[in-house]
Tab-separated table of C-alpha atoms and ligand atoms in Angstrom:
chain	number	residue	atom	x	y	z
A	7	MET	CA	-33.313	-10.929	5.213
A	8	SER	CA	-32.863	-7.320	6.317
A	9	ARG	CA	-30.572	-4.854	4.627
A	10	THR	CA	-28.810	-1.960	6.380
A	11	THR	CA	-27.451	0.948	4.361
A	12	ILE	CA	-24.151	2.515	5.346
A	13	GLY	CA	-23.270	5.929	3.894
A	14	ILE	CA	-19.638	6.353	2.839
A	15	VAL	CA	-18.028	9.601	1.728
A	16	LEU	CA	-15.430	8.707	-0.904
A	17	ASN	CA	-13.037	11.631	-1.314
A	18	GLY	CA	-10.434	11.647	-4.086
A	19	VAL	CA	-12.580	9.467	-6.279
A	20	THR	CA	-11.367	11.165	-9.454
A	21	GLY	CA	-7.818	9.902	-8.807
A	22	ARG	CA	-6.198	6.667	-9.910
A	23	MET	CA	-6.641	4.763	-6.670
A	24	GLY	CA	-9.918	6.339	-5.594
A	25	LEU	CA	-11.710	5.529	-8.844
A	26	ARG	CA	-10.317	2.210	-9.938
A	27	GLN	CA	-9.486	0.324	-6.751
A	28	HIS	CA	-11.789	1.852	-4.164
A	29	LEU	CA	-14.952	2.900	-6.011
A	30	ILE	CA	-15.108	0.423	-8.887
A	31	ARG	CA	-13.235	-2.656	-7.664
A	32	SER	CA	-14.364	-2.398	-4.028
A	33	VAL	CA	-17.510	-0.432	-3.155
A	34	LEU	CA	-19.358	-0.944	-6.455
A	35	ALA	CA	-18.123	-4.538	-6.683
A	36	ILE	CA	-19.650	-5.262	-3.262
A	37	ARG	CA	-22.956	-3.782	-4.485
A	38	GLU	CA	-22.819	-5.834	-7.686
A	39	THR	CA	-22.754	-9.017	-5.624
A	40	GLY	CA	-25.764	-7.932	-3.547
A	41	GLY	CA	-24.010	-6.155	-0.665
A	42	LEU	CA	-21.878	-7.473	2.167
A	43	PRO	CA	-23.277	-10.460	4.073
A	44	LEU	CA	-22.935	-10.044	7.853
A	45	ALA	CA	-22.695	-12.724	10.545
A	46	ASP	CA	-26.330	-12.271	11.660
A	47	GLY	CA	-27.575	-13.108	8.164
A	48	SER	CA	-28.381	-9.493	7.243
A	49	THR	CA	-26.733	-7.527	4.448
A	50	LEU	CA	-24.756	-4.298	4.557
A	51	TRP	CA	-25.317	-2.023	1.583
A	52	PRO	CA	-22.601	0.609	0.993
A	53	GLU	CA	-24.030	3.889	-0.342
A	54	PRO	CA	-21.240	6.069	-1.749
A	55	VAL	CA	-21.259	9.874	-1.627
A	56	LEU	CA	-18.643	10.984	-4.153
A	57	VAL	CA	-16.590	13.987	-3.081
A	58	GLY	CA	-13.973	15.890	-5.083
A	59	ARG	CA	-12.927	19.263	-6.395
A	60	SER	CA	-14.305	19.094	-9.915
A	61	GLU	CA	-18.074	19.048	-10.495
A	62	ALA	CA	-17.636	17.951	-14.094
A	63	LYS	CA	-15.442	14.980	-13.219
A	64	LEU	CA	-17.694	13.881	-10.354
A	65	ARG	CA	-20.806	14.120	-12.513
A	66	ALA	CA	-19.137	12.098	-15.261
A	67	ILE	CA	-18.086	9.334	-12.845
A	68	ALA	CA	-21.510	9.295	-11.173
A	69	ASP	CA	-23.292	9.097	-14.548
A	70	GLN	CA	-21.049	6.325	-15.756
A	71	HIS	CA	-21.796	4.179	-12.705
A	72	GLY	CA	-25.467	4.983	-12.180
A	73	LEU	CA	-24.796	7.046	-9.040
A	74	THR	CA	-26.461	10.338	-8.133
A	75	ASP	CA	-24.947	11.356	-4.804
A	76	TRP	CA	-21.922	13.591	-5.311
A	77	THR	CA	-20.713	16.968	-4.089
A	78	THR	CA	-17.725	19.294	-3.987
A	79	ASP	CA	-18.713	20.402	-0.474
A	80	LEU	CA	-16.882	18.115	1.972
A	81	PRO	CA	-18.121	19.801	5.200
A	82	ALA	CA	-21.716	19.416	4.000
A	83	ALA	CA	-21.159	15.738	3.183
A	84	LEU	CA	-19.632	15.167	6.615
A	85	ALA	CA	-22.571	16.892	8.309
A	86	ARG	CA	-25.002	14.307	6.937
A	87	SER	CA	-26.465	11.904	9.469
A	88	ASP	CA	-26.766	9.125	6.862
A	89	VAL	CA	-22.982	9.113	6.385
A	90	GLN	CA	-21.076	6.896	8.814
A	91	ILE	CA	-17.669	6.491	7.120
A	92	TYR	CA	-15.203	8.939	5.591
A	93	PHE	CA	-12.700	7.483	3.108
A	94	ASP	CA	-9.722	9.418	1.745
A	95	ALA	CA	-7.782	8.698	-1.462
A	96	GLN	CA	-6.714	12.265	-2.133
A	97	VAL	CA	-3.127	13.279	-2.778
A	98	THR	CA	-1.193	12.702	0.426
A	99	SER	CA	-0.717	16.416	1.168
A	100	ALA	CA	-4.498	17.038	1.282
A	101	ARG	CA	-5.272	14.133	3.626
A	102	ASP	CA	-4.463	15.467	7.086
A	103	LYS	CA	-6.936	18.357	6.959
A	104	ALA	CA	-9.764	16.197	5.599
A	105	LEU	CA	-9.215	13.391	8.116
A	106	ARG	CA	-9.335	15.907	10.970
A	107	MET	CA	-12.640	17.257	9.673
A	108	ALA	CA	-14.079	13.760	9.445
A	109	ILE	CA	-12.916	12.803	12.944
A	110	ASP	CA	-14.375	16.076	14.286
A	111	ALA	CA	-17.650	15.191	12.611
A	112	GLY	CA	-17.636	11.844	14.465
A	113	LYS	CA	-17.322	9.681	11.330
A	114	HIS	CA	-15.356	6.433	11.215
A	115	VAL	CA	-12.337	6.974	8.972
A	116	TYR	CA	-10.624	4.711	6.470
A	117	THR	CA	-7.763	6.077	4.417
A	118	GLU	CA	-5.144	5.454	1.793
A	119	LYS	CA	-1.537	5.430	2.961
A	120	PRO	CA	0.584	7.253	3.942
A	121	VAL	CA	-1.836	8.614	6.556
A	122	ALA	CA	0.149	11.853	6.799
A	123	GLU	CA	3.317	13.458	5.512
A	124	THR	CA	4.930	13.594	8.963
A	125	LEU	CA	5.002	11.276	11.958
A	126	GLU	CA	3.851	14.101	14.204
A	127	ASN	CA	0.666	14.554	12.189
A	128	ALA	CA	0.089	10.809	11.847
A	129	VAL	CA	0.305	10.304	15.630
A	130	GLU	CA	-1.924	13.295	16.256
A	131	LEU	CA	-4.559	11.873	13.917
A	132	ALA	CA	-4.450	8.486	15.665
A	133	ARG	CA	-4.818	10.162	19.065
A	134	LEU	CA	-7.694	12.352	17.858
A	135	ALA	CA	-9.444	9.308	16.389
A	136	ASP	CA	-9.047	7.323	19.623
A	137	ALA	CA	-10.292	10.272	21.684
A	138	ALA	CA	-13.327	10.639	19.418
A	139	GLY	CA	-14.133	6.947	19.924
A	140	ILE	CA	-14.458	6.317	16.195
A	141	LYS	CA	-13.172	3.295	14.273
A	142	HIS	CA	-10.203	3.880	12.002
A	143	GLY	CA	-8.286	1.988	9.375
A	144	VAL	CA	-5.559	2.464	6.802
A	145	VAL	CA	-5.148	0.688	3.458
A	146	GLN	CA	-2.689	-2.238	3.663
A	147	ASP	CA	-3.422	-3.703	0.243
A	148	LYS	CA	-0.139	-5.536	-0.319
A	149	LEU	CA	-1.014	-7.990	2.466
A	150	TYR	CA	-3.944	-9.129	0.359
A	151	LEU	CA	-1.948	-9.888	-2.784
A	152	PRO	CA	-2.309	-13.597	-3.589
A	153	GLY	CA	1.483	-14.036	-3.635
A	154	LEU	CA	1.871	-12.484	-0.204
A	155	ARG	CA	-1.148	-14.340	1.177
A	156	LYS	CA	0.568	-17.576	0.184
A	157	LEU	CA	3.841	-16.348	1.691
A	158	ALA	CA	2.083	-15.525	4.985
A	159	ARG	CA	0.532	-18.992	4.901
A	160	LEU	CA	4.013	-20.545	4.585
A	161	VAL	CA	5.246	-18.534	7.582
A	162	ARG	CA	2.203	-19.545	9.648
A	163	GLY	CA	2.701	-23.192	8.692
A	164	GLY	CA	6.349	-23.182	9.805
A	165	PHE	CA	7.706	-23.888	6.305
A	166	PHE	CA	10.818	-21.705	6.737
A	167	GLY	CA	12.058	-22.962	10.086
A	168	ARG	CA	13.907	-19.910	11.367
A	169	VAL	CA	13.516	-16.992	8.963
A	170	LEU	CA	16.925	-15.497	8.197
A	171	SER	CA	16.364	-12.791	5.618
A	172	VAL	CA	13.930	-11.103	3.267
A	173	ARG	CA	15.022	-9.554	-0.025
A	174	GLY	CA	12.517	-7.365	-1.816
A	175	GLU	CA	12.698	-5.800	-5.263
A	176	PHE	CA	10.001	-3.336	-6.252
A	177	GLY	CA	9.851	-1.010	-9.183
A	178	TYR	CA	9.712	-0.328	-12.874
A	179	TRP	CA	10.643	2.421	-15.278
A	180	VAL	CA	8.364	5.446	-14.908
A	181	PHE	CA	8.693	7.446	-18.077
A	182	GLU	CA	10.029	10.955	-17.714
A	183	GLY	CA	7.111	12.362	-19.702
A	184	ASP	CA	8.980	13.990	-22.576
A	185	TRP	CA	8.864	11.506	-25.440
A	186	GLN	CA	6.372	9.131	-23.780
A	187	SER	CA	3.857	10.238	-21.152
A	188	ALA	CA	4.565	9.293	-17.538
A	189	GLN	CA	2.377	6.483	-16.171
A	190	ARG	CA	2.215	7.981	-12.640
A	191	PRO	CA	0.974	11.429	-11.492
A	192	SER	CA	3.634	14.169	-11.456
A	193	TRP	CA	3.041	15.135	-7.797
A	194	ASN	CA	4.796	11.876	-6.859
A	195	TYR	CA	8.083	13.401	-8.051
A	196	ARG	CA	7.821	16.746	-6.166
A	197	THR	CA	8.656	16.868	-2.457
A	198	ALA	CA	6.551	20.006	-1.922
A	199	ASP	CA	3.458	18.115	-3.138
A	200	GLY	CA	3.939	15.090	-0.845
A	201	GLY	CA	5.852	12.976	-3.385
A	202	GLY	CA	8.823	10.640	-2.932
A	203	ILE	CA	9.207	6.876	-3.124
A	204	THR	CA	10.349	6.507	0.497
A	205	LEU	CA	7.175	8.093	1.864
A	206	ASP	CA	5.135	6.157	-0.694
A	207	MET	CA	6.624	2.667	-0.329
A	208	PHE	CA	8.188	2.331	3.142
A	209	PRO	CA	4.728	2.383	4.795
A	210	HIS	CA	3.835	-0.615	2.578
A	211	TRP	CA	7.033	-2.486	3.435
A	212	HIS	CA	6.509	-1.710	7.096
A	213	TYR	CA	3.114	-3.412	7.385
A	214	VAL	CA	4.207	-6.307	5.164
A	215	LEU	CA	7.247	-6.957	7.384
A	216	GLU	CA	5.452	-6.298	10.665
A	217	GLN	CA	2.440	-8.462	9.956
A	218	ILE	CA	4.147	-11.355	8.188
A	219	PHE	CA	7.506	-11.530	9.976
A	220	GLY	CA	7.461	-9.349	13.118
A	221	PRO	CA	8.148	-5.885	14.479
A	222	VAL	CA	10.676	-3.684	12.665
A	223	ARG	CA	13.306	-2.365	15.085
A	224	ALA	CA	15.830	-0.415	12.989
A	225	VAL	CA	16.207	1.105	9.536
A	226	THR	CA	19.128	2.120	7.366
A	227	ALA	CA	18.287	3.681	4.043
A	228	LEU	CA	19.648	5.495	1.065
A	229	SER	CA	17.032	7.562	-0.749
A	230	THR	CA	18.037	9.328	-3.892
A	231	THR	CA	16.723	11.124	-6.972
A	232	HIS	CA	18.095	9.411	-10.067
A	233	ILE	CA	16.000	11.350	-12.608
A	234	ASP	CA	15.831	15.016	-11.639
A	235	ARG	CA	13.897	16.446	-14.593
A	236	ARG	CA	10.476	15.222	-15.672
A	237	TRP	CA	7.488	16.433	-17.709
A	238	ASP	CA	4.039	16.853	-16.133
A	239	GLU	CA	0.481	16.045	-17.283
A	240	ASP	CA	0.477	19.210	-19.463
A	241	GLY	CA	3.806	18.380	-21.067
A	242	GLN	CA	5.612	21.063	-19.038
A	243	PRO	CA	9.104	20.298	-17.695
A	244	TYR	CA	9.611	20.431	-13.921
A	245	ASP	CA	12.347	19.717	-11.397
A	246	ALA	CA	11.811	16.281	-9.876
A	247	THR	CA	12.739	17.165	-6.297
A	248	ALA	CA	11.497	13.985	-4.612
A	249	ASP	CA	13.407	10.735	-4.216
A	250	ASP	CA	12.641	8.187	-6.937
A	251	ALA	CA	14.661	5.302	-5.487
A	252	ALA	CA	15.080	4.064	-1.915
A	253	TYR	CA	17.447	1.283	-0.894
A	254	GLY	CA	16.388	0.135	2.575
A	255	LEU	CA	17.692	-2.248	5.207
A	256	PHE	CA	15.240	-3.181	7.963
A	257	GLU	CA	16.137	-5.109	11.115
A	258	LEU	CA	13.349	-7.175	12.643
A	259	ASP	CA	12.835	-9.053	15.869
A	260	GLY	CA	14.616	-12.394	15.961
A	261	GLY	CA	17.552	-11.128	13.877
A	262	VAL	CA	15.609	-11.213	10.601
A	263	VAL	CA	17.259	-8.878	8.072
A	264	ALA	CA	15.073	-7.406	5.344
A	265	GLN	CA	16.577	-5.567	2.430
A	266	ILE	CA	14.139	-3.899	0.055
A	267	ASN	CA	14.917	-1.858	-3.034
A	268	SER	CA	12.193	0.450	-4.354
A	269	SER	CA	12.719	2.324	-7.590
A	270	TRP	CA	10.900	4.134	-10.363
A	271	ALA	CA	14.141	4.201	-12.325
A	272	VAL	CA	14.700	0.493	-12.848
A	273	ARG	CA	13.848	-1.786	-15.768
A	274	VAL	CA	12.065	-4.984	-14.851
A	275	ASN	CA	13.987	-8.240	-15.029
A	276	ARG	CA	11.763	-10.221	-12.673
A	277	ASP	CA	8.581	-12.225	-13.047
A	278	GLU	CA	6.480	-9.598	-11.235
A	279	LEU	CA	6.674	-5.862	-10.367
A	280	VAL	CA	7.385	-6.722	-6.761
A	281	GLU	CA	9.097	-9.856	-5.512
A	282	PHE	CA	10.282	-10.938	-2.095
A	283	GLN	CA	12.745	-13.767	-1.533
A	284	VAL	CA	12.609	-15.227	1.957
A	285	ASP	CA	15.358	-17.556	3.130
A	286	GLY	CA	14.931	-19.760	6.190
A	287	THR	CA	16.793	-22.669	7.734
A	288	LEU	CA	14.277	-25.197	6.373
A	289	GLY	CA	13.415	-23.624	3.053
A	290	SER	CA	13.122	-20.527	0.880
A	291	ALA	CA	10.351	-18.854	-1.084
A	292	VAL	CA	9.974	-16.172	-3.728
A	293	ALA	CA	6.636	-14.368	-3.600
A	294	GLY	CA	5.279	-11.739	-5.962
A	295	LEU	CA	1.869	-10.215	-6.621
A	296	HIS	CA	0.311	-13.498	-7.729
A	297	HIS	CA	2.844	-16.281	-7.531
A	298	CYS	CA	4.803	-17.885	-4.761
A	299	ARG	CA	7.474	-20.515	-5.363
A	300	VAL	CA	9.353	-22.555	-2.821
A	301	GLN	CA	12.530	-24.564	-2.475
A	302	PRO	CA	12.591	-26.739	0.648
A	303	ARG	CA	15.815	-27.713	2.408
A	304	ALA	CA	15.578	-31.288	1.147
A	305	ALA	CA	15.412	-30.136	-2.476
A	306	THR	CA	18.183	-27.547	-2.259
A	307	PRO	CA	20.856	-28.052	-4.956
A	308	LYS	CA	24.561	-27.700	-4.169
A	309	PRO	CA	26.065	-25.166	-6.570
A	310	VAL	CA	29.855	-24.907	-6.687
A	311	TRP	CA	31.523	-21.653	-7.696
A	312	ASN	CA	33.505	-22.199	-10.881
A	313	PRO	CA	34.160	-19.154	-13.048
A	314	ASP	CA	35.870	-21.285	-15.709
A	315	GLU	CA	32.736	-23.155	-16.817
A	316	PRO	CA	29.294	-21.824	-17.766
A	317	THR	CA	26.782	-23.162	-15.252
A	318	THR	CA	24.635	-26.063	-16.381
A	319	GLN	CA	22.081	-25.687	-13.578
A	320	ARG	CA	18.789	-23.956	-14.374
A	321	PHE	CA	18.315	-22.324	-10.979
A	322	ARG	CA	14.870	-20.845	-11.656
A	323	GLY	CA	13.599	-24.262	-12.653
A	324	GLN	CA	14.449	-25.663	-9.236
A	325	TRP	CA	11.498	-23.993	-7.484
A	326	GLN	CA	7.990	-25.337	-6.994
A	327	GLU	CA	4.786	-23.313	-7.333
A	328	VAL	CA	2.633	-22.968	-4.200
A	329	PRO	CA	-1.012	-23.690	-5.146
A	330	ASP	CA	-3.707	-21.071	-4.424
A	331	ASN	CA	-5.961	-23.527	-2.551
A	332	GLU	CA	-8.490	-20.704	-2.105
A	333	VAL	CA	-10.084	-17.930	-4.136
A	334	PHE	CA	-8.387	-14.552	-3.744
A	335	ILE	CA	-10.627	-11.545	-4.341
A	336	ASN	CA	-9.261	-8.073	-5.177
A	337	GLY	CA	-7.104	-7.014	-2.233
A	338	PHE	CA	-8.640	-3.559	-1.892
A	339	ARG	CA	-12.110	-5.084	-1.823
A	340	ALA	CA	-11.057	-7.708	0.724
A	341	GLN	CA	-9.835	-4.947	2.997
A	342	TRP	CA	-12.964	-2.832	2.470
A	343	GLU	CA	-15.059	-5.828	3.473
A	344	GLN	CA	-12.970	-6.270	6.599
A	345	PHE	CA	-13.278	-2.588	7.527
A	346	LEU	CA	-17.037	-2.573	6.913
A	347	ARG	CA	-17.427	-5.655	9.118
A	348	TYR	CA	-15.309	-3.949	11.766
A	349	VAL	CA	-17.646	-0.937	11.712
A	350	ALA	CA	-20.906	-2.855	11.414
A	351	GLU	CA	-20.327	-5.834	13.694
A	352	ASP	CA	-17.037	-5.132	15.476
A	353	GLY	CA	-15.201	-7.747	13.393
A	354	PRO	CA	-11.442	-8.219	13.855
A	355	TYR	CA	-9.215	-5.456	12.467
A	356	THR	CA	-5.507	-4.690	12.802
A	357	GLY	CA	-4.553	-1.921	10.364
A	358	ASP	CA	-5.627	1.146	12.350
A	359	LEU	CA	-4.220	4.677	12.269
A	360	TRP	CA	-1.509	3.607	14.734
A	361	ALA	CA	-0.327	0.995	12.236
A	362	GLY	CA	-0.449	3.774	9.625
A	363	ALA	CA	1.601	6.030	11.887
A	364	ARG	CA	4.248	3.313	12.326
A	365	GLY	CA	4.491	3.186	8.524
A	366	VAL	CA	5.025	6.948	8.342
A	367	GLN	CA	7.561	6.636	11.163
A	368	VAL	CA	9.683	4.150	9.227
A	369	ALA	CA	9.514	6.377	6.126
A	370	GLU	CA	10.521	9.452	8.107
A	371	LEU	CA	13.361	7.617	9.844
A	372	GLY	CA	14.422	6.125	6.507
A	373	LEU	CA	14.732	9.587	4.999
A	374	ARG	CA	16.644	10.797	8.047
A	375	SER	CA	18.926	7.754	7.919
A	376	SER	CA	19.668	8.602	4.305
A	377	ARG	CA	20.345	12.276	5.018
A	378	GLU	CA	22.568	11.551	8.010
A	379	GLY	CA	24.195	8.408	6.603
A	380	ARG	CA	23.447	6.236	9.632
A	381	ARG	CA	21.370	3.403	11.082
A	382	LEU	CA	18.386	4.454	13.192
A	383	GLU	CA	16.474	2.470	15.781
A	384	ILE	CA	12.700	2.727	15.699
A	385	PRO	CA	11.186	3.787	19.033
A	386	GLU	CA	7.741	2.591	20.142
A	387	LEU	CA	5.084	5.241	19.565
A	388	LEU	CA	3.588	6.755	22.691
A	389	ARG	CA	-0.198	6.734	22.612
B	17	NAD	N1	-2.317	1.554	-1.755
B	17	NAD	C1	-1.618	1.709	-2.855
B	17	NAD	O1	-1.107	0.759	-3.421
B	17	NAD	C2	-1.450	3.069	-3.452
B	17	NAD	C3	-0.969	3.200	-4.769
B	17	NAD	C4	-0.845	4.486	-5.298
B	17	NAD	C5	-1.168	5.582	-4.533
B	17	NAD	N2	-1.606	5.425	-3.252
B	17	NAD	C6	-1.971	6.582	-2.424
B	17	NAD	O2	-3.246	7.035	-2.838
B	17	NAD	C7	-3.303	8.468	-2.812
B	17	NAD	C8	-3.754	8.963	-4.182
B	17	NAD	O3	-2.789	8.566	-5.150
B	17	NAD	P1	-3.166	8.482	-6.714
B	17	NAD	O4	-2.041	7.803	-7.354
B	17	NAD	O5	-4.558	7.952	-6.876
B	17	NAD	O6	-3.131	10.031	-7.090
B	17	NAD	P2	-3.974	10.840	-8.202
B	17	NAD	O7	-3.166	12.049	-8.494
B	17	NAD	O8	-4.370	9.958	-9.321
B	17	NAD	O9	-5.308	11.247	-7.425
B	17	NAD	C9	-5.295	12.232	-6.434
B	17	NAD	C10	-6.699	12.610	-6.016
B	17	NAD	O10	-6.601	13.663	-5.034
B	17	NAD	C11	-7.390	14.772	-5.447
B	17	NAD	N3	-6.810	16.003	-4.909
B	17	NAD	C12	-7.251	16.636	-3.804
B	17	NAD	N4	-6.514	17.722	-3.551
B	17	NAD	C13	-5.586	17.799	-4.506
B	17	NAD	C14	-4.539	18.720	-4.783
B	17	NAD	N5	-4.315	19.766	-3.998
B	17	NAD	N6	-3.765	18.483	-5.862
B	17	NAD	C15	-3.978	17.406	-6.661
B	17	NAD	N7	-4.962	16.495	-6.435
B	17	NAD	C16	-5.761	16.690	-5.370
B	17	NAD	C17	-7.428	14.677	-6.963
B	17	NAD	O11	-8.534	15.378	-7.463
B	17	NAD	C18	-7.543	13.165	-7.154
B	17	NAD	O12	-8.894	12.758	-6.955
B	17	NAD	C19	-1.923	8.927	-2.383
B	17	NAD	O13	-1.926	9.247	-1.009
B	17	NAD	C20	-1.015	7.735	-2.610
B	17	NAD	O14	0.045	7.674	-1.679
B	17	NAD	C21	-1.749	4.185	-2.725
């Protein structure tokens, strides 16, 4: 059967996400299994062009993975006629300029979130992309986590009856960097460099809520900086100016209330690094990265409040595991495959730059809600 090659500029490939999730676990993983099978029986073969700022790092990555096509010259890469897609996993603050260049060059664009640091820029990018007639997409990896896939399946199957509320806990302790090195890049903790947990995580929570439960209509948030001094990659102390915890309340269509805590200053006492509890009239579920457990109405115990006696009920044991019933591939790869099919054969796709802009909108309004100490409604974006 025939094979079509599709050239993809991968920018930011020396970073955590760009290298591990996008190059290795997605693009190279697709090549390792012979390319992407298309509906007409042909195969799509992704050909990466690695782009970054450091020749030495790019060469090392290329050598390690048997690749030869890399450059530090983004405009030159975008001028190539054998490149159809631009992908961006750079630091957030560098993204806007690069996406504009790619759209100008007529390339389809796929990008990490948040698409921009401000709503104004995010909307402008979406408009430019529409006007250029290119296809565009933004990473929505959390939707592809096995735990959340099973949760979405429960919603689709009507398990919950009427959904009442969603409670999310996300986070873990990110070391300050003095006596143990930090496990996340330091730019995340500086506002001037595009950092902050609200801008980082609210776009994720937005697409999770919107796509699994329904449109988000209002936000109330408290974003704060619990740890204000950290040590960077070179062991130098710096002022952590960005928020490292965000306590958010999201109001959805149908009266669903979602409350999600995000923090890099919390120690984990959960089964997974993110967990969502969903309560509905007919049943409840707790979903994490991999697992999803349920408690239907008919199996709901009847606890009675009695502070005088230690409880004898083992509440966690009263939930039942939802089986996988399918094979879940890496979420980033699953989304790459969907975007490639969208480009190559006009397959279905929902997470475009407008969806990305709505994520930035909820982050921006969340930060404003926190600053002003009030609840904010979320207006529809004008196209
Ligand atoms: N989808 C997710 O779950 C997820 C998780 C983490 C991060 N992200 C997003 O991915 C992007 C990259 O995050 P990361 O954690 O991989 O960051 P990182 O610091 O590990 O990588 C950043 C990349 O950007 C490049 N870069 C370009 N201009 C730069 C500049 N001026 N200063 C510093 N680096 C510059 C670096 O060389 C590097 O390749 C961010 O936008 C972040 O919001 C997404």
